[in-house]
Short mmCIF file of N, CA and C in Angstrom, two decimals:
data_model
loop_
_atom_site.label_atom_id
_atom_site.label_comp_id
_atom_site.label_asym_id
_atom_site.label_seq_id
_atom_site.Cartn_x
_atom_site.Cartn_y
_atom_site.Cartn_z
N UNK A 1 52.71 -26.76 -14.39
CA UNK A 1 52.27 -25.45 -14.84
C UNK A 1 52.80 -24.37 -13.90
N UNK A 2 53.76 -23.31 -14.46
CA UNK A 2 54.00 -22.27 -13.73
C UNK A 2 52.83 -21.45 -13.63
N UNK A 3 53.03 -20.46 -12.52
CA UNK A 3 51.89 -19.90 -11.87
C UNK A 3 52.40 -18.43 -13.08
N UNK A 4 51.41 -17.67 -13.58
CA UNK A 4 51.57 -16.46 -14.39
C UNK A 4 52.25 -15.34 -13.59
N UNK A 5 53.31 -14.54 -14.58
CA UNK A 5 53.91 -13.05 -14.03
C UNK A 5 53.13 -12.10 -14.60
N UNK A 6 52.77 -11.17 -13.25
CA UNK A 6 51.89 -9.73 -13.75
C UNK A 6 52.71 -8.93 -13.68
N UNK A 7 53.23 -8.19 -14.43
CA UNK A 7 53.75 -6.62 -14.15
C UNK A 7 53.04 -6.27 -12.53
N UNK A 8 54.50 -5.32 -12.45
CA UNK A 8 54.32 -4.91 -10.95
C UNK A 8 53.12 -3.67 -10.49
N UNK A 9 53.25 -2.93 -12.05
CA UNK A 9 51.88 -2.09 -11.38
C UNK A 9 50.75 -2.67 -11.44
N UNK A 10 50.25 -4.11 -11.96
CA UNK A 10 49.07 -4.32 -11.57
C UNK A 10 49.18 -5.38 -10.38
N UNK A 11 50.13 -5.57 -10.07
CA UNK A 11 50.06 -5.60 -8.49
C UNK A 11 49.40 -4.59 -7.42
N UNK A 12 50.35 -3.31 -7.62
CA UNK A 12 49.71 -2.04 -7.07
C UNK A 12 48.37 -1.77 -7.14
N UNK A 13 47.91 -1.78 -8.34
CA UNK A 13 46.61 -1.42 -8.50
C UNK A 13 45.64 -2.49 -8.12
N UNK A 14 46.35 -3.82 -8.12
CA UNK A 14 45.42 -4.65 -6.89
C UNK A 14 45.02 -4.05 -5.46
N UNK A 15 46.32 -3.90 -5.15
CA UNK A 15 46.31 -3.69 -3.35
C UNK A 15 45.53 -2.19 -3.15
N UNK A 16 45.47 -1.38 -4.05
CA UNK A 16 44.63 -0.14 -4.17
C UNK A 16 43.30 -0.31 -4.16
N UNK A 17 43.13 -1.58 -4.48
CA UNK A 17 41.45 -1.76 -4.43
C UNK A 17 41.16 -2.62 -3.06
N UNK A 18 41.90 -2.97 -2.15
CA UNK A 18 41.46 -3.99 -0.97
C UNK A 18 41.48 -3.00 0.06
N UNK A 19 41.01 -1.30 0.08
CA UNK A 19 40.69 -1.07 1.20
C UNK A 19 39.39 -1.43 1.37
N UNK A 20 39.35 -0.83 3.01
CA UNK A 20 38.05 -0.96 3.79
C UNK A 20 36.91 0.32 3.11
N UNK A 21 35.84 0.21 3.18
CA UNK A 21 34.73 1.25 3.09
C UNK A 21 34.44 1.93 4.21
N UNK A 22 34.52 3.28 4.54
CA UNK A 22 34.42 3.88 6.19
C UNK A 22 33.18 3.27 6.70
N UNK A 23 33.64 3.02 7.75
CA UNK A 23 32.49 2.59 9.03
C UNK A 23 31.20 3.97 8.94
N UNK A 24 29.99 3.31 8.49
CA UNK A 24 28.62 4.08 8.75
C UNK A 24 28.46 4.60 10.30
N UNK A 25 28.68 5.53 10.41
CA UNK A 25 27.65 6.27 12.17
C UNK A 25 26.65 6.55 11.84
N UNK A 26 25.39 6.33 11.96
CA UNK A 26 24.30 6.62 12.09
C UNK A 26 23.59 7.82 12.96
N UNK A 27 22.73 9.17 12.55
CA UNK A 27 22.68 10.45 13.16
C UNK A 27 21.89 9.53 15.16
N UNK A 28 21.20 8.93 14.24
CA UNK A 28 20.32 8.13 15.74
C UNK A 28 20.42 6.90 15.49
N UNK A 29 19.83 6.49 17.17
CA UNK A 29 19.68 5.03 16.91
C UNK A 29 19.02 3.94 15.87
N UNK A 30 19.86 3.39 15.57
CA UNK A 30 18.52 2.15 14.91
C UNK A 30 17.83 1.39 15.52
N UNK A 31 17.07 1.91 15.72
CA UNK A 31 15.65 1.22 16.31
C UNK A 31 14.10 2.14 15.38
N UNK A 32 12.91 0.79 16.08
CA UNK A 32 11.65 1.60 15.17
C UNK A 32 11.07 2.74 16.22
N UNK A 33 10.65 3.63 15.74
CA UNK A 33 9.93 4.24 16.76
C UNK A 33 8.65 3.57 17.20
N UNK A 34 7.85 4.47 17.89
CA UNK A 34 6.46 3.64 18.66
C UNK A 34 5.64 3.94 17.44
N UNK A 35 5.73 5.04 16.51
CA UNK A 35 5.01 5.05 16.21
C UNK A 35 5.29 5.90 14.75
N UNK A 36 4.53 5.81 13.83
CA UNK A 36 4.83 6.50 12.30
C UNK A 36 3.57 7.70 11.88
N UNK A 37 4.16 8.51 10.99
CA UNK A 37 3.29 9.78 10.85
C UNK A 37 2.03 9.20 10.20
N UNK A 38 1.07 9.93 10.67
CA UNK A 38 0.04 9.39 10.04
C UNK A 38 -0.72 10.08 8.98
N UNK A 39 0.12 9.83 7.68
CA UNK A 39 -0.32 10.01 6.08
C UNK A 39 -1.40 9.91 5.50
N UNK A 40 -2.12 10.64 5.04
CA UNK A 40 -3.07 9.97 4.09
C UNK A 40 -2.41 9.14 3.03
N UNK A 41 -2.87 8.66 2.61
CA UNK A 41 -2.15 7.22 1.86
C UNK A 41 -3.05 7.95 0.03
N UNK A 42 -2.04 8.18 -1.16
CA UNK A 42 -2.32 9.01 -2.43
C UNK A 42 -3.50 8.55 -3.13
N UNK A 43 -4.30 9.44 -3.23
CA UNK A 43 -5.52 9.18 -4.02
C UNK A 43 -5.58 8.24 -5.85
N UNK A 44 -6.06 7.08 -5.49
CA UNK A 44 -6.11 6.66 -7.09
C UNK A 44 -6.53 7.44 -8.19
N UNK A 45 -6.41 7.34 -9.32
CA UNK A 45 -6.73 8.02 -9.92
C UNK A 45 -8.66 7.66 -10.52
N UNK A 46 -8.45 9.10 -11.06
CA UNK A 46 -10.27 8.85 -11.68
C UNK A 46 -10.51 7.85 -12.25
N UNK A 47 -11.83 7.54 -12.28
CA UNK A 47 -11.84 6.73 -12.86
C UNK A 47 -13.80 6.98 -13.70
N UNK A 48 -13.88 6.16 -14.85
CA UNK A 48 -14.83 6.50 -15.76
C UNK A 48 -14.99 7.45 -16.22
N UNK A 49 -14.08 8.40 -16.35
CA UNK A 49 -14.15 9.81 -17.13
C UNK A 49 -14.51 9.87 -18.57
N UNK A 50 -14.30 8.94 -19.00
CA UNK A 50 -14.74 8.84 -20.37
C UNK A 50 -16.19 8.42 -20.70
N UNK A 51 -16.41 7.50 -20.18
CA UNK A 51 -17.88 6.79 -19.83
C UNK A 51 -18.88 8.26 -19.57
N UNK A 52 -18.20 9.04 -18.72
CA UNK A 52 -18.76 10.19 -17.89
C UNK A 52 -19.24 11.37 -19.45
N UNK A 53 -17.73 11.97 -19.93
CA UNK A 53 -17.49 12.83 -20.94
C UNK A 53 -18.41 12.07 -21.74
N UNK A 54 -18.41 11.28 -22.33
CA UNK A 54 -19.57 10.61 -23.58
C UNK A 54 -20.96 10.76 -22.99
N UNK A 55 -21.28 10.69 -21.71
CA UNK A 55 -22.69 11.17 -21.07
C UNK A 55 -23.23 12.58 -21.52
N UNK A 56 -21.77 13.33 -21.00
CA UNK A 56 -22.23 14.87 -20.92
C UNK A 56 -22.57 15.29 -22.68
N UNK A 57 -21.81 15.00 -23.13
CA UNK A 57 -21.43 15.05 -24.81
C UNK A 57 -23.46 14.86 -25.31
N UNK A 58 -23.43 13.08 -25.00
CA UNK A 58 -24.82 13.16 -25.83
C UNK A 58 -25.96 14.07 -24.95
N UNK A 59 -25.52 14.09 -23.54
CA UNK A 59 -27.44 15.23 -23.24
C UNK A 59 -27.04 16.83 -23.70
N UNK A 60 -25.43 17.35 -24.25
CA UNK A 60 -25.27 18.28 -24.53
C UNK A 60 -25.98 18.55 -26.04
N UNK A 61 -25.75 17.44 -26.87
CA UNK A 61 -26.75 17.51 -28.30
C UNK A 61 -27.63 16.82 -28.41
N UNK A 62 -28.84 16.67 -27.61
CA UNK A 62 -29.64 16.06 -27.40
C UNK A 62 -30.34 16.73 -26.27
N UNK A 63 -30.00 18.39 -26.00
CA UNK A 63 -30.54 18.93 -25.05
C UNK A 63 -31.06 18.53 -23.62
N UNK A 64 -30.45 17.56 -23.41
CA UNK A 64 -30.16 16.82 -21.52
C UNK A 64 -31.07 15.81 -21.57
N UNK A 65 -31.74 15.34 -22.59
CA UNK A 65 -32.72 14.46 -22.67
C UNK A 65 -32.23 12.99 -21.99
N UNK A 66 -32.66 12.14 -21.05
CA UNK A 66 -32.47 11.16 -20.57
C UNK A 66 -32.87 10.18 -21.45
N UNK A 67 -33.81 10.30 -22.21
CA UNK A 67 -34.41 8.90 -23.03
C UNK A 67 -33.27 9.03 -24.15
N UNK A 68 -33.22 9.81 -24.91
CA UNK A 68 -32.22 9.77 -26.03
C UNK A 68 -30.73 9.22 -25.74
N UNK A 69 -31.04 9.44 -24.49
CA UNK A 69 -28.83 8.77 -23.85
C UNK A 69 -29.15 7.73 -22.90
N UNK A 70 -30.12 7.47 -22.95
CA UNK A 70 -30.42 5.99 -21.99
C UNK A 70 -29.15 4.88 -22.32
N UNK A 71 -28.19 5.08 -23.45
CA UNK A 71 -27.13 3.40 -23.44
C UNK A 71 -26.26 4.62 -22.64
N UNK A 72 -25.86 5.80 -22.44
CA UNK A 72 -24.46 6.32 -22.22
C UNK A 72 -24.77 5.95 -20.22
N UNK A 73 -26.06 6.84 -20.39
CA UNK A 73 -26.61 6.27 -18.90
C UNK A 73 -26.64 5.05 -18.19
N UNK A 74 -26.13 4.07 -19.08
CA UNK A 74 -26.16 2.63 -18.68
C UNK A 74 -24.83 2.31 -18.44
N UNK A 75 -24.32 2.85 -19.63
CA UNK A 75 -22.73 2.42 -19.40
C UNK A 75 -22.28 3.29 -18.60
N UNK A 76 -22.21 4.58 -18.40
CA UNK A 76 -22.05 5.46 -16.99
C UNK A 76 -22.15 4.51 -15.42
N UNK A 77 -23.43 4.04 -15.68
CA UNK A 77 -23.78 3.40 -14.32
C UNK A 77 -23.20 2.13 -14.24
N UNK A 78 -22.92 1.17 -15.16
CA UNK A 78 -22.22 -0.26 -15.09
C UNK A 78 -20.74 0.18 -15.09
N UNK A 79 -20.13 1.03 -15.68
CA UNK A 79 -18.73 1.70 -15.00
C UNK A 79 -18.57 1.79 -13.61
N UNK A 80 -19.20 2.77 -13.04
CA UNK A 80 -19.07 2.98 -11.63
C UNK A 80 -19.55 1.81 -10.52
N UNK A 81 -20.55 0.94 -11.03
CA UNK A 81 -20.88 -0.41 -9.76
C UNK A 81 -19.32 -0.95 -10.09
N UNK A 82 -19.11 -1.25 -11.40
CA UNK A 82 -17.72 -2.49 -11.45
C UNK A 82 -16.70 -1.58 -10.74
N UNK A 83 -16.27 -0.36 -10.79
CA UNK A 83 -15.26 0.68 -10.21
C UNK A 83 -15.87 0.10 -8.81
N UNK A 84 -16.45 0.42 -8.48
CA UNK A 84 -17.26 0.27 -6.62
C UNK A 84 -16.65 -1.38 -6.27
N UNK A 85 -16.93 -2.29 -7.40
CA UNK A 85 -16.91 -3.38 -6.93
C UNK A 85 -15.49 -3.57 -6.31
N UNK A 86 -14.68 -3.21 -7.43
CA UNK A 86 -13.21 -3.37 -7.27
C UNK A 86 -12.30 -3.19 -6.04
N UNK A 87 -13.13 -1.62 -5.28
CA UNK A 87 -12.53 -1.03 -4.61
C UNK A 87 -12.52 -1.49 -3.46
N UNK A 88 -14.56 -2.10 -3.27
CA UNK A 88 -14.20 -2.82 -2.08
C UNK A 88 -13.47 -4.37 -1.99
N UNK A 89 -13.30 -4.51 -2.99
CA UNK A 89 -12.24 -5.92 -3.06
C UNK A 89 -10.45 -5.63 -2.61
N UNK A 90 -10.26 -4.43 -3.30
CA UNK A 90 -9.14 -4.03 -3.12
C UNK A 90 -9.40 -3.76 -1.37
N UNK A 91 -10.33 -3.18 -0.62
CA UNK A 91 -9.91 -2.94 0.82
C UNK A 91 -10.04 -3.85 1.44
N UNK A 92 -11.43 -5.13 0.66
CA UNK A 92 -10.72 -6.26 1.60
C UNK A 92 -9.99 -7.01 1.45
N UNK A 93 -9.22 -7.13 0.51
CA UNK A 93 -7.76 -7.71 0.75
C UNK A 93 -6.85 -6.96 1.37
N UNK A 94 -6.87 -5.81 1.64
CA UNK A 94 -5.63 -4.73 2.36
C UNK A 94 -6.20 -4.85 3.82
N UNK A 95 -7.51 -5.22 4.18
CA UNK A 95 -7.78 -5.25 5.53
C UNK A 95 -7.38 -7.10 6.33
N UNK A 96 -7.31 -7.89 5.01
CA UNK A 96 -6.90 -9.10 5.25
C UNK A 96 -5.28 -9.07 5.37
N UNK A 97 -4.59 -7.96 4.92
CA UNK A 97 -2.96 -8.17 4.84
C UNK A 97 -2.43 -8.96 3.82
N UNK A 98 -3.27 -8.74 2.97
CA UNK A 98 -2.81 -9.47 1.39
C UNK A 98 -2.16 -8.40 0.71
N UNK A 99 -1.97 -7.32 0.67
CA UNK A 99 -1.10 -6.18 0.05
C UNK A 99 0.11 -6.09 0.58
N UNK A 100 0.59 -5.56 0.07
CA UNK A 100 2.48 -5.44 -0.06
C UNK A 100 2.46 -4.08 1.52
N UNK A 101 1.62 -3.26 1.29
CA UNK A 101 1.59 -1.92 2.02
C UNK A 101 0.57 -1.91 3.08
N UNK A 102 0.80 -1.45 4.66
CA UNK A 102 0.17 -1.61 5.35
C UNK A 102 -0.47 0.28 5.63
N UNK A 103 -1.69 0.55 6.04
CA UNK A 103 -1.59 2.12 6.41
C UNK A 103 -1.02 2.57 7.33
N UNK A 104 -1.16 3.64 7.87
CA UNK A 104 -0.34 4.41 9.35
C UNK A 104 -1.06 4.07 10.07
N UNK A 105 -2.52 3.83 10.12
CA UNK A 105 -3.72 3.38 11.01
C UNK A 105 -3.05 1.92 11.81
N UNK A 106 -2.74 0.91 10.89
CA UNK A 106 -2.64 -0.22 10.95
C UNK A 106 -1.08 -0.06 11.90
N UNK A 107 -0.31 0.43 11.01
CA UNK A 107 1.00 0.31 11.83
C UNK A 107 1.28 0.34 12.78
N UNK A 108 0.88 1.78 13.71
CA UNK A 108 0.72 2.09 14.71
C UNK A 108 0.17 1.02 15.65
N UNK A 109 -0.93 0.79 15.00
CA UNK A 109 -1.99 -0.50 16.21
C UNK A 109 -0.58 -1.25 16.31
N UNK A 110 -0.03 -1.95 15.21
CA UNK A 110 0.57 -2.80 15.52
C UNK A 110 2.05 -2.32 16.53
N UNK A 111 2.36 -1.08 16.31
CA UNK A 111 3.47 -0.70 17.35
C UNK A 111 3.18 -0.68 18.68
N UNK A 112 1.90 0.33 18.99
CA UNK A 112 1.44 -0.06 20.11
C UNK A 112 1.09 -1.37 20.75
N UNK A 113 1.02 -2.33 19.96
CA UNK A 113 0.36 -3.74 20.73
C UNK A 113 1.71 -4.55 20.89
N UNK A 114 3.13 -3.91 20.21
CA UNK A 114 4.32 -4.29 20.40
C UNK A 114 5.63 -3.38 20.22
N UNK A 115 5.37 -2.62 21.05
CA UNK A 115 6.54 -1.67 21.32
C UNK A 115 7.79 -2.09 21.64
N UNK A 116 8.84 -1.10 21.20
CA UNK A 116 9.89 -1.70 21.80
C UNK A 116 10.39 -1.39 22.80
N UNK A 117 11.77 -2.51 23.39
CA UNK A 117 11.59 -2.20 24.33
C UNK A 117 12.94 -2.05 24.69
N UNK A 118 13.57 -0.93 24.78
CA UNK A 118 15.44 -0.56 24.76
C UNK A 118 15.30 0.42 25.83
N UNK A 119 15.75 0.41 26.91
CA UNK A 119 16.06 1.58 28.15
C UNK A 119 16.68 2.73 28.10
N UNK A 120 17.68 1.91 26.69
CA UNK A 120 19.34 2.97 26.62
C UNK A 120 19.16 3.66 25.91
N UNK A 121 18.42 4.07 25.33
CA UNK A 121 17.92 5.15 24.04
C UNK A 121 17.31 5.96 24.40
#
């Protein structure tokens, strides 16, 4: 089996593609700092607003009466324990390091308890 002939310009247009990519300089060093800004970390969103709005709704035609909206009042209140429940589940798994994301609180501890350690910088 002979080896295949390419026309000569796609030779060229080979060797046009085997440069290098410029060498990255970086403005500073790469290294971590000691320490990271400390963010509030973005508020979840609301939650039971609807549960809530269907509250206001029936004591609005029903003139604020509590006995007449006693189920909205129920489901209002079994919304917000299960919301409550969640949340503290969600912090203790983020305080166990089961989340993807650590806070600035956390980070820090951990920079400080292992800083680095480069002279030349």
């Amino acid at each position: 089996l002979a080896a295949p002939v390419y026309p000569a310009w796609l030779g060229r247009l080979a060797a046009g593609r085997q440069r290098r990519a410029p060498a990255v300089r970086p403005a500073r060093p790469l290294v971590l700092a000691n320490q990271v800004a400390n963010r509030r970390l973005r508020l979840g969103e609301a939650t039971c607003t609807t549960e809530m709005s269907l509250l206001m709704a029936c004591w609005k035609q029903n003139e604020f009466s509590d006995a007449a909206c006693a189920k909205e009042i129920q489901t209002f209140y079994d919304c917000v324990a299960k919301t409550d429940v969640e949340h503290k589940e969600r912090l203790k798994q983020e305080s166990l390091g089961h989340m993807g994301n650590l806070s600035p609180k956390t980070v820090n501890k951990l920079l400080r308890r292992f800083p680095n350690i480069t002279d030349d910088f």
